[in-house]
Amino acid sequence: MLLIGGLLFLLLAIVLAAAVMLGAERLPLFDLSEQQRSILYDIRLPRILLGACVGASLAVAGAGLQSLLRNPLAEPYLLGVSNGAALGTMLAFVFFQSLEITRPLLAFAGAGLATVAVYRMAKSRAGMNVERLVLSGVIVTTFLSSVIVMLTTLLDAAKLRSFTFWLLGDLSQATVNGVYLSFGAVIIGTIILMSQARALNLMMVGERDAFDFGVEVGRVRMLVFGASSLVVGAAVAASGSVGYVGLIVPHLVRLIVGSDNRLVVPFSAVAGAIFVVFADTIARTAIAPRELPVGAVTALIGAPLFIYLLRRN
Amino acid sequence: MRREPPRQPKRLPPLLRKEGSLWIAVALTTLMLLSACGGAKNAGNSATPVPMRVVTDDLGRAVTIPVKVTRVVSLAPNLTENIFAVGAGDRLVGVTTFCNYPEQAKAIAKIGDTMTPNMESIIALKPDVVFVSTASQIEAFMKTLEANGIAVYVTNPTGTVDVMRNLKALGEIFDTQKVSDDLIANLTQRINAVANLTGPLASHRERPTKVFIQISKEPLFTIGNKSHLNEWLFNAGGQSVTENVDTAYPKLSKETASALNPEVIILSESDDNKEPNDAFKNSPAVKNGRVYKVNADLLSRPGPRLVDALEQIAKDLHPEKFK
Amino acid sequence: MLEVKDISVGYGERAVLGGVSFELRDGKTIVLLGANGAGKTTLIKALNATLPLTSGDIALDGERLSKISRREIARNIAVVAQENETRFPVTVLEFVLSGRFVHGNAFGWESEADVAFAERALADCDLSGYETRLMNHLSGGERQRVVLARALATGARILLLDEPTANLDLAHQAMMFRLVRERCRSCQASAVVITHDLNLAAEFADEIIMLTDGRIAAKGTPTEVLTAENIKGVFGVNVLLDENPASGNVRVTSVF
């Protein structure tokens, strides 16, 4: 386990280093001019770090929600959590343009409400089955999408363009403050999820079982929903909807380290950071000086990979 | 001024490409439904036949219109401006919600926006001709509108040359050639005046100013060499620092932007675009306070006001030549 | 000791259990018998405080169950429920170790002692060498033994077992009951077991409770309860009773 952890951190270091070296502008290793320093420190580094935080956020939220809901297909994007956050951000975008802090706050609120709504819909007296859960997620997701589309009619053309680009998943608007905020959220969220990891190991097998063996199911559920909403809210407010990270990363991690959430959660955080930083490096450099939305790249890598994993099992 | 052959098929003006494919999907669905159930029997139901003539639109289609065109609908804000400019504004019976210029346009009935016009409202207005700027919608439009005896004229001017051609065509359609010819002469004279002072005619003598045109601040959009503004800027005595980007309106890497060092930044002014992106904080343009704003409508709607913007920017770039 | 005093349980309007009273003394094994739908599983859930009581009271060592925290209950009472499937690749050892949940702090990893408990429970259930096998690759019977091992690994003093022998072969059925009874005798633990096998009940129960329609139809030692009338009354089946030549306990044979 230590070896795998070590390798994962090494890989993160390599990907981060490569991301710092690569970009639309070529930077020398030493003796940077003032302008080149500005490119590195004001533009490239914040973006890379934000990408790492966003990747870690989405991956731990995916890992946590999958165990909590006993469904390896649970993912913030599929469950409507991302769209809830997107709607929250959009409301902030439309009504509180000047107050930047309202974006993550409303994103968090939106993510939380969407999660609870999906959970309530999926839960019946007989308990919760996977089909119901996925169906509820799809319903909430499409409902929220249509609300978002309706709201776009309130936007003028210029705002609409920035919004649609953001909605596709875009890290180009990274700021130093945004990095602090996302970093804080992902640290708090990961700690909460880690603290519930052992309880999640029981929940993963069965909610009733977990209750029988002393897990305070209601409290665990609240903490995991809360932590997931926190990290997804922060990630979506900063970068829009970056899909597939929450689905693919915990899957891959489980293939390597097994199902123990005390390993899956932290390893997913690191692997998620690697995945998004890697994808964003492609987004930044593939058609430079133009840019791709990072969400398109993660989906382009994630979708075929996921199909492969599905068929393999 | 430099001439270039008109491009076919036409590109969308920037305003239109903002909307995204979703709107197209919605519009297409609506139109398909409408065309399936609409318009079987009422092609030309008036008792006395109206004398007709045939004109050719920008797609090269032969369009049959009445000799006297009295009621038209415009589905794009720049076409609305151009129709007013050739003196036919009083014949507009329907415009889009985007059409806010000139002032009289606001009082005309709205038929939805450019990407999702309401077919029922258009038909109810009984226009002779509908002016469309979006070639992608033409198939769906034609079926329904022409089944209702309404002609569809597709035109999508981009650069200043295109605008002139468009004004001339409109003058012929509305039989207001006097107004359109005068306008074209006036615009040509103004463009030449500017070009003589600052543009290509002058630039062999001196280096044009390096300019960055910022279309939106976050995310950072600018113009590439496929935008009509690339040439427009050249006429004003500037050179786009992103002229080697091979597209019309690219989202630009901030790293690249930061290394461009423009001497001047022009903001296409809108709510979200009132100051330069932070990537430019060390650029000569920001340090020397050479950031100028142009109303986004002027830049994004190819029409006579493009020349207003040209004069304004030429003065901003080379104030010494306009004393 | 678990004292059950005149409890009733209902789902909405429908009463499932009514007026049930008994005592589970340390070291004893009680077997619950009854036809399908008699309320056996409901009684187990009530004993574990998973279902609210509509009336009556359950006391664990003299303290009302409803006043005790979930963790404290789990420390004392372990359940083997009818089995569960998971879609995640959980290993046998991980599964059994999860039974030690209430003994660790939330952050922590299992201690040496936890692992020792788990290993011993696995050995007891004839599962040594299964540690790294995946739960969803096991047979039904193997999985059932793992579920029992998890309950044993908790070290709880009260075991509630809901049809633990349903998927087991003959040898493992006997092993399961012997194991439970040995636990009860040696550690002063006690157990409530649901089964449909009257002969296993006769062999291993200290006390048998027969349920019909949520009420106690008969209660007492196997010899007292396993009578032809009681069995006819509860299951509607005619039986022959004689003595098991090996153990001297009652033997039940159905007459078809």
Tab-separated table of C-alpha atoms in Angstrom, chain B:
chain	number	residue	atom	x	y	z
B	1	MET	CA	-9.098	49.872	-49.125
B	2	ARG	CA	-8.237	46.237	-49.597
B	3	ARG	CA	-10.737	44.087	-51.403
B	4	GLU	CA	-11.286	40.437	-50.824
B	5	PRO	CA	-13.623	38.022	-52.587
B	6	PRO	CA	-16.853	37.397	-50.698
B	7	ARG	CA	-16.772	34.080	-48.902
B	8	GLN	CA	-19.426	31.441	-49.482
B	9	PRO	CA	-21.095	30.023	-47.524
B	10	LYS	CA	-21.402	32.891	-45.115
B	11	ARG	CA	-20.138	32.801	-41.576
B	12	LEU	CA	-22.381	33.731	-38.722
B	13	PRO	CA	-21.812	37.132	-37.221
B	14	PRO	CA	-20.368	36.856	-33.722
B	15	LEU	CA	-23.632	37.624	-32.016
B	16	LEU	CA	-25.238	34.587	-33.549
B	17	ARG	CA	-22.544	32.097	-32.837
B	18	LYS	CA	-22.867	32.728	-29.128
B	19	GLU	CA	-26.081	30.895	-28.769
B	20	GLY	CA	-24.910	27.303	-28.989
B	21	SER	CA	-26.289	24.298	-30.695
B	22	LEU	CA	-29.012	23.714	-28.139
B	23	TRP	CA	-30.998	26.607	-29.489
B	24	ILE	CA	-30.608	25.251	-32.959
B	25	ALA	CA	-31.955	21.911	-31.808
B	26	VAL	CA	-34.926	23.560	-30.135
B	27	ALA	CA	-35.611	25.707	-33.151
B	28	LEU	CA	-35.342	22.789	-35.535
B	29	THR	CA	-37.740	20.690	-33.519
B	30	THR	CA	-40.254	23.493	-33.407
B	31	LEU	CA	-39.912	24.082	-37.077
B	32	MET	CA	-40.240	20.436	-37.972
B	33	LEU	CA	-43.451	20.221	-36.036
B	34	LEU	CA	-44.767	23.325	-37.659
B	35	SER	CA	-43.833	22.313	-41.147
B	36	ALA	CA	-45.436	18.925	-40.634
B	37	CYS	CA	-48.828	20.340	-39.789
B	38	GLY	CA	-48.749	23.779	-41.338
B	39	GLY	CA	-49.453	25.475	-44.580
B	40	ALA	CA	-51.129	23.153	-47.032
B	41	LYS	CA	-53.608	25.367	-48.773
B	42	ASN	CA	-53.021	29.087	-48.505
B	43	ALA	CA	-50.401	29.856	-51.139
B	44	GLY	CA	-51.367	33.182	-52.684
B	45	ASN	CA	-55.005	33.521	-51.785
B	46	SER	CA	-55.570	37.104	-52.925
B	47	ALA	CA	-57.985	37.615	-55.768
B	48	THR	CA	-55.909	39.989	-57.907
B	49	PRO	CA	-52.429	38.596	-58.639
B	50	VAL	CA	-49.644	40.802	-57.302
B	51	PRO	CA	-46.952	41.592	-59.891
B	52	MET	CA	-43.773	39.738	-58.933
B	53	ARG	CA	-40.057	39.894	-59.753
B	54	VAL	CA	-37.081	37.677	-59.069
B	55	VAL	CA	-33.986	38.681	-57.096
B	56	THR	CA	-30.929	36.644	-56.069
B	57	ASP	CA	-29.944	36.359	-52.436
B	58	ASP	CA	-26.469	35.804	-50.925
B	59	LEU	CA	-26.761	32.038	-51.244
B	60	GLY	CA	-27.410	32.465	-54.987
B	61	ARG	CA	-31.027	31.398	-54.630
B	62	ALA	CA	-33.639	32.953	-56.907
B	63	VAL	CA	-36.198	34.562	-54.630
B	64	THR	CA	-39.560	35.678	-55.990
B	65	ILE	CA	-40.779	38.872	-54.331
B	66	PRO	CA	-43.528	41.391	-55.100
B	67	VAL	CA	-42.545	44.318	-57.285
B	68	LYS	CA	-43.615	46.584	-54.447
B	69	VAL	CA	-42.319	45.236	-51.167
B	70	THR	CA	-44.385	46.748	-48.350
B	71	ARG	CA	-44.160	44.398	-45.342
B	72	VAL	CA	-40.945	42.693	-44.242
B	73	VAL	CA	-39.589	40.903	-41.188
B	74	SER	CA	-35.924	40.977	-40.165
B	75	LEU	CA	-34.415	38.144	-38.136
B	76	ALA	CA	-31.100	39.812	-37.314
B	77	PRO	CA	-30.251	43.108	-35.628
B	78	ASN	CA	-27.751	44.182	-38.297
B	79	LEU	CA	-30.270	43.518	-41.073
B	80	THR	CA	-32.754	45.666	-39.168
B	81	GLU	CA	-30.179	48.461	-38.999
B	82	ASN	CA	-29.404	48.125	-42.683
B	83	ILE	CA	-33.071	48.210	-43.674
B	84	PHE	CA	-33.517	51.403	-41.668
B	85	ALA	CA	-30.350	52.796	-43.239
B	86	VAL	CA	-31.716	52.404	-46.780
B	87	GLY	CA	-34.859	54.264	-45.728
B	88	ALA	CA	-37.206	51.308	-45.503
B	89	GLY	CA	-37.588	51.128	-41.741
B	90	ASP	CA	-41.281	51.944	-41.971
B	91	ARG	CA	-41.829	48.720	-43.909
B	92	LEU	CA	-40.477	46.539	-41.123
B	93	VAL	CA	-43.438	44.870	-39.433
B	94	GLY	CA	-41.458	42.401	-37.312
B	95	VAL	CA	-37.972	42.315	-35.769
B	96	THR	CA	-36.105	40.265	-33.147
B	97	THR	CA	-35.792	41.035	-29.456
B	98	PHE	CA	-32.111	41.826	-30.160
B	99	CYS	CA	-33.037	44.677	-32.506
B	100	ASN	CA	-32.517	47.800	-30.391
B	101	TYR	CA	-31.219	50.249	-33.023
B	102	PRO	CA	-32.316	52.661	-34.259
B	103	GLU	CA	-34.706	53.805	-31.574
B	104	GLN	CA	-37.774	53.220	-33.805
B	105	ALA	CA	-36.874	49.525	-34.092
B	106	LYS	CA	-37.816	49.022	-30.447
B	107	ALA	CA	-41.429	49.890	-31.213
B	108	ILE	CA	-41.790	47.224	-33.924
B	109	ALA	CA	-43.482	43.892	-33.121
B	110	LYS	CA	-41.044	41.281	-31.782
B	111	ILE	CA	-41.055	37.800	-33.292
B	112	GLY	CA	-38.590	36.134	-30.854
B	113	ASP	CA	-34.835	36.170	-31.104
B	114	THR	CA	-32.579	35.279	-33.995
B	115	MET	CA	-32.124	31.635	-33.191
B	116	THR	CA	-35.658	30.926	-32.002
B	117	PRO	CA	-38.037	33.091	-33.987
B	118	ASN	CA	-41.682	32.316	-33.523
B	119	MET	CA	-42.995	31.005	-36.808
B	120	GLU	CA	-46.632	31.664	-35.920
B	121	SER	CA	-45.967	35.321	-35.142
B	122	ILE	CA	-44.097	35.726	-38.409
B	123	ILE	CA	-46.883	34.203	-40.470
B	124	ALA	CA	-49.503	36.236	-38.628
B	125	LEU	CA	-47.710	39.438	-39.675
B	126	LYS	CA	-48.240	38.486	-43.354
B	127	PRO	CA	-44.876	39.818	-44.563
B	128	ASP	CA	-43.843	39.806	-48.235
B	129	VAL	CA	-40.254	38.913	-47.391
B	130	VAL	CA	-38.404	37.589	-44.346
B	131	PHE	CA	-34.722	38.529	-44.113
B	132	VAL	CA	-32.652	35.727	-42.603
B	133	SER	CA	-28.981	35.812	-41.686
B	134	THR	CA	-28.600	32.229	-40.599
B	135	ALA	CA	-28.042	29.845	-43.459
B	136	SER	CA	-28.374	26.852	-41.159
B	137	GLN	CA	-32.058	27.559	-40.710
B	138	ILE	CA	-32.888	28.103	-44.309
B	139	GLU	CA	-34.233	24.633	-45.074
B	140	ALA	CA	-36.688	24.678	-42.225
B	141	PHE	CA	-37.667	28.313	-42.820
B	142	MET	CA	-38.279	27.931	-46.476
B	143	LYS	CA	-40.714	25.080	-46.255
B	144	THR	CA	-43.016	26.713	-43.766
B	145	LEU	CA	-42.738	30.295	-44.932
B	146	GLU	CA	-42.882	29.637	-48.622
B	147	ALA	CA	-45.836	27.316	-48.109
B	148	ASN	CA	-47.497	30.413	-46.662
B	149	GLY	CA	-46.524	32.553	-49.635
B	150	ILE	CA	-43.744	34.373	-47.814
B	151	ALA	CA	-40.379	34.844	-49.539
B	152	VAL	CA	-37.169	34.144	-47.630
B	153	TYR	CA	-34.117	36.234	-48.428
B	154	VAL	CA	-30.814	35.055	-46.954
B	155	THR	CA	-28.081	37.603	-46.462
B	156	ASN	CA	-25.305	37.762	-43.973
B	157	PRO	CA	-22.893	40.628	-44.554
B	158	THR	CA	-19.647	40.491	-42.562
B	159	GLY	CA	-16.946	42.973	-43.583
B	160	THR	CA	-17.375	46.548	-44.767
B	161	VAL	CA	-17.380	45.461	-48.421
B	162	ASP	CA	-20.165	43.030	-47.686
B	163	VAL	CA	-22.122	45.736	-45.930
B	164	MET	CA	-21.990	47.913	-49.054
B	165	ARG	CA	-23.228	45.067	-51.239
B	166	ASN	CA	-25.976	44.345	-48.781
B	167	LEU	CA	-27.109	47.986	-48.708
B	168	LYS	CA	-27.194	48.064	-52.489
B	169	ALA	CA	-29.280	44.871	-52.640
B	170	LEU	CA	-31.662	46.206	-50.023
B	171	GLY	CA	-32.033	49.460	-51.948
B	172	GLU	CA	-33.111	47.456	-54.973
B	173	ILE	CA	-35.528	45.286	-53.035
B	174	PHE	CA	-37.228	48.270	-51.400
B	175	ASP	CA	-36.911	50.479	-54.461
B	176	THR	CA	-34.984	53.089	-52.443
B	177	GLN	CA	-31.861	53.103	-54.604
B	178	LYS	CA	-31.466	56.825	-54.204
B	179	VAL	CA	-31.052	56.531	-50.447
B	180	SER	CA	-28.839	53.441	-50.595
B	181	ASP	CA	-26.585	54.845	-53.330
B	182	ASP	CA	-26.084	58.072	-51.387
B	183	LEU	CA	-25.371	56.106	-48.235
B	184	ILE	CA	-22.877	53.840	-50.001
B	185	ALA	CA	-21.103	56.824	-51.533
B	186	ASN	CA	-20.955	58.504	-48.157
B	187	LEU	CA	-19.649	55.391	-46.388
B	188	THR	CA	-17.082	54.721	-49.115
B	189	GLN	CA	-15.824	58.254	-48.881
B	190	ARG	CA	-15.515	58.029	-45.086
B	191	ILE	CA	-13.742	54.655	-45.209
B	192	ASN	CA	-11.315	55.971	-47.806
B	193	ALA	CA	-10.674	59.062	-45.757
B	194	VAL	CA	-9.740	56.994	-42.764
B	195	ALA	CA	-7.757	54.505	-44.816
B	196	ASN	CA	-5.812	57.326	-46.422
B	197	LEU	CA	-4.807	58.754	-43.072
B	198	THR	CA	-4.130	55.600	-41.085
B	199	GLY	CA	-4.847	52.467	-43.077
B	200	PRO	CA	-3.104	50.358	-45.667
B	201	LEU	CA	-2.390	53.359	-47.895
B	202	ALA	CA	-0.508	54.968	-45.053
B	203	SER	CA	1.005	51.901	-43.509
B	204	HIS	CA	3.749	51.314	-45.992
B	205	ARG	CA	5.251	54.447	-44.537
B	206	GLU	CA	4.992	53.423	-40.918
B	207	ARG	CA	4.385	50.443	-38.707
B	208	PRO	CA	0.709	49.862	-37.752
B	209	THR	CA	-0.145	49.912	-34.060
B	210	LYS	CA	-0.256	46.491	-32.379
B	211	VAL	CA	-3.788	46.022	-31.130
B	212	PHE	CA	-5.567	43.369	-29.123
B	213	ILE	CA	-9.336	43.242	-29.526
B	214	GLN	CA	-10.942	41.774	-26.436
B	215	ILE	CA	-14.373	40.343	-27.178
B	216	SER	CA	-14.909	39.021	-23.668
B	217	LYS	CA	-12.821	39.204	-20.530
B	218	GLU	CA	-13.594	35.847	-18.844
B	219	PRO	CA	-13.197	33.530	-20.580
B	220	LEU	CA	-10.836	35.453	-22.806
B	221	PHE	CA	-12.170	35.671	-26.342
B	222	THR	CA	-10.571	37.680	-29.129
B	223	ILE	CA	-10.614	37.848	-32.911
B	224	GLY	CA	-8.655	35.681	-35.336
B	225	ASN	CA	-7.907	36.235	-39.003
B	226	LYS	CA	-11.320	34.938	-40.087
B	227	SER	CA	-13.121	37.789	-38.366
B	228	HIS	CA	-14.115	40.797	-40.444
B	229	LEU	CA	-12.642	42.902	-37.643
B	230	ASN	CA	-9.155	41.770	-38.635
B	231	GLU	CA	-9.358	43.734	-41.871
B	232	TRP	CA	-11.439	46.470	-40.299
B	233	LEU	CA	-8.657	47.045	-37.782
B	234	PHE	CA	-6.100	47.219	-40.576
B	235	ASN	CA	-8.086	50.032	-42.165
B	236	ALA	CA	-7.941	51.923	-38.894
B	237	GLY	CA	-4.153	51.709	-38.899
B	238	GLY	CA	-3.854	48.846	-36.480
B	239	GLN	CA	-2.641	45.316	-36.690
B	240	SER	CA	-4.285	42.553	-34.714
B	241	VAL	CA	-1.751	40.772	-32.515
B	242	THR	CA	-3.820	37.617	-32.948
B	243	GLU	CA	-3.970	37.774	-36.739
B	244	ASN	CA	-2.130	34.461	-37.026
B	245	VAL	CA	-4.899	32.597	-35.202
B	246	ASP	CA	-6.731	30.744	-37.905
B	247	THR	CA	-10.348	31.155	-36.832
B	248	ALA	CA	-12.894	33.906	-36.328
B	249	TYR	CA	-13.429	34.254	-32.567
B	250	PRO	CA	-10.972	32.071	-30.616
B	251	LYS	CA	-10.840	31.544	-26.884
B	252	LEU	CA	-7.262	32.508	-26.276
B	253	SER	CA	-4.755	31.103	-23.820
B	254	LYS	CA	-4.016	33.721	-21.169
B	255	GLU	CA	-0.382	32.753	-21.315
B	256	THR	CA	-0.280	33.668	-24.983
B	257	ALA	CA	-2.238	36.826	-24.267
B	258	SER	CA	0.236	37.795	-21.605
B	259	ALA	CA	3.123	37.439	-24.034
B	260	LEU	CA	1.487	39.431	-26.832
B	261	ASN	CA	2.393	42.866	-25.464
B	262	PRO	CA	-0.241	44.860	-27.348
B	263	GLU	CA	0.242	48.618	-27.533
B	264	VAL	CA	-3.499	49.162	-27.557
B	265	ILE	CA	-6.408	47.117	-26.258
B	266	ILE	CA	-9.860	47.594	-27.726
B	267	LEU	CA	-12.750	46.358	-25.617
B	268	SER	CA	-15.913	45.298	-27.354
B	269	GLU	CA	-17.887	46.952	-24.610
B	270	SER	CA	-20.570	44.953	-22.833
B	271	ASP	CA	-21.506	44.305	-19.199
B	272	ASP	CA	-18.863	41.608	-18.836
B	273	ASN	CA	-16.200	43.306	-20.847
B	274	LYS	CA	-15.401	46.684	-19.374
B	275	GLU	CA	-11.731	46.205	-18.568
B	276	PRO	CA	-8.758	44.247	-19.919
B	277	ASN	CA	-8.121	40.711	-18.695
B	278	ASP	CA	-5.586	40.440	-15.872
B	279	ALA	CA	-3.210	38.733	-18.286
B	280	PHE	CA	-2.562	42.195	-19.771
B	281	LYS	CA	-1.629	43.910	-16.546
B	282	ASN	CA	1.993	44.278	-17.627
B	283	SER	CA	1.283	45.082	-21.256
B	284	PRO	CA	2.312	48.474	-22.737
B	285	ALA	CA	-1.382	49.112	-23.481
B	286	VAL	CA	-2.390	48.972	-19.830
B	287	LYS	CA	0.758	50.682	-18.550
B	288	ASN	CA	0.270	53.587	-20.951
B	289	GLY	CA	-3.471	53.745	-20.425
B	290	ARG	CA	-4.207	52.922	-24.061
B	291	VAL	CA	-7.381	50.913	-23.549
B	292	TYR	CA	-10.355	51.994	-25.674
B	293	LYS	CA	-13.945	50.873	-25.669
B	294	VAL	CA	-16.252	50.404	-28.606
B	295	ASN	CA	-19.894	49.516	-28.175
B	296	ALA	CA	-20.098	45.770	-28.783
B	297	ASP	CA	-23.141	46.250	-31.007
B	298	LEU	CA	-21.083	48.310	-33.438
B	299	LEU	CA	-18.474	45.603	-33.816
B	300	SER	CA	-20.735	42.573	-33.846
B	301	ARG	CA	-23.368	43.884	-36.280
B	302	PRO	CA	-21.975	44.503	-39.716
B	303	GLY	CA	-23.834	47.601	-40.884
B	304	PRO	CA	-23.211	51.303	-41.441
B	305	ARG	CA	-22.220	51.770	-37.812
B	306	LEU	CA	-19.125	49.659	-38.457
B	307	VAL	CA	-17.809	52.767	-40.184
B	308	ASP	CA	-18.597	54.892	-37.108
B	309	ALA	CA	-16.522	52.432	-35.096
B	310	LEU	CA	-13.762	52.583	-37.708
B	311	GLU	CA	-13.531	56.363	-37.430
B	312	GLN	CA	-13.558	56.225	-33.659
B	313	ILE	CA	-10.788	53.635	-33.462
B	314	ALA	CA	-8.664	55.291	-36.120
B	315	LYS	CA	-8.759	58.461	-34.002
B	316	ASP	CA	-7.947	56.506	-30.844
B	317	LEU	CA	-5.027	54.756	-32.507
B	318	HIS	CA	-3.611	57.801	-34.286
B	319	PRO	CA	-4.910	60.939	-32.617
B	320	GLU	CA	-2.105	63.019	-34.172
B	321	LYS	CA	-3.500	62.455	-37.691
B	322	PHE	CA	-6.938	63.812	-36.925
B	323	LYS	CA	-6.040	67.246	-35.670
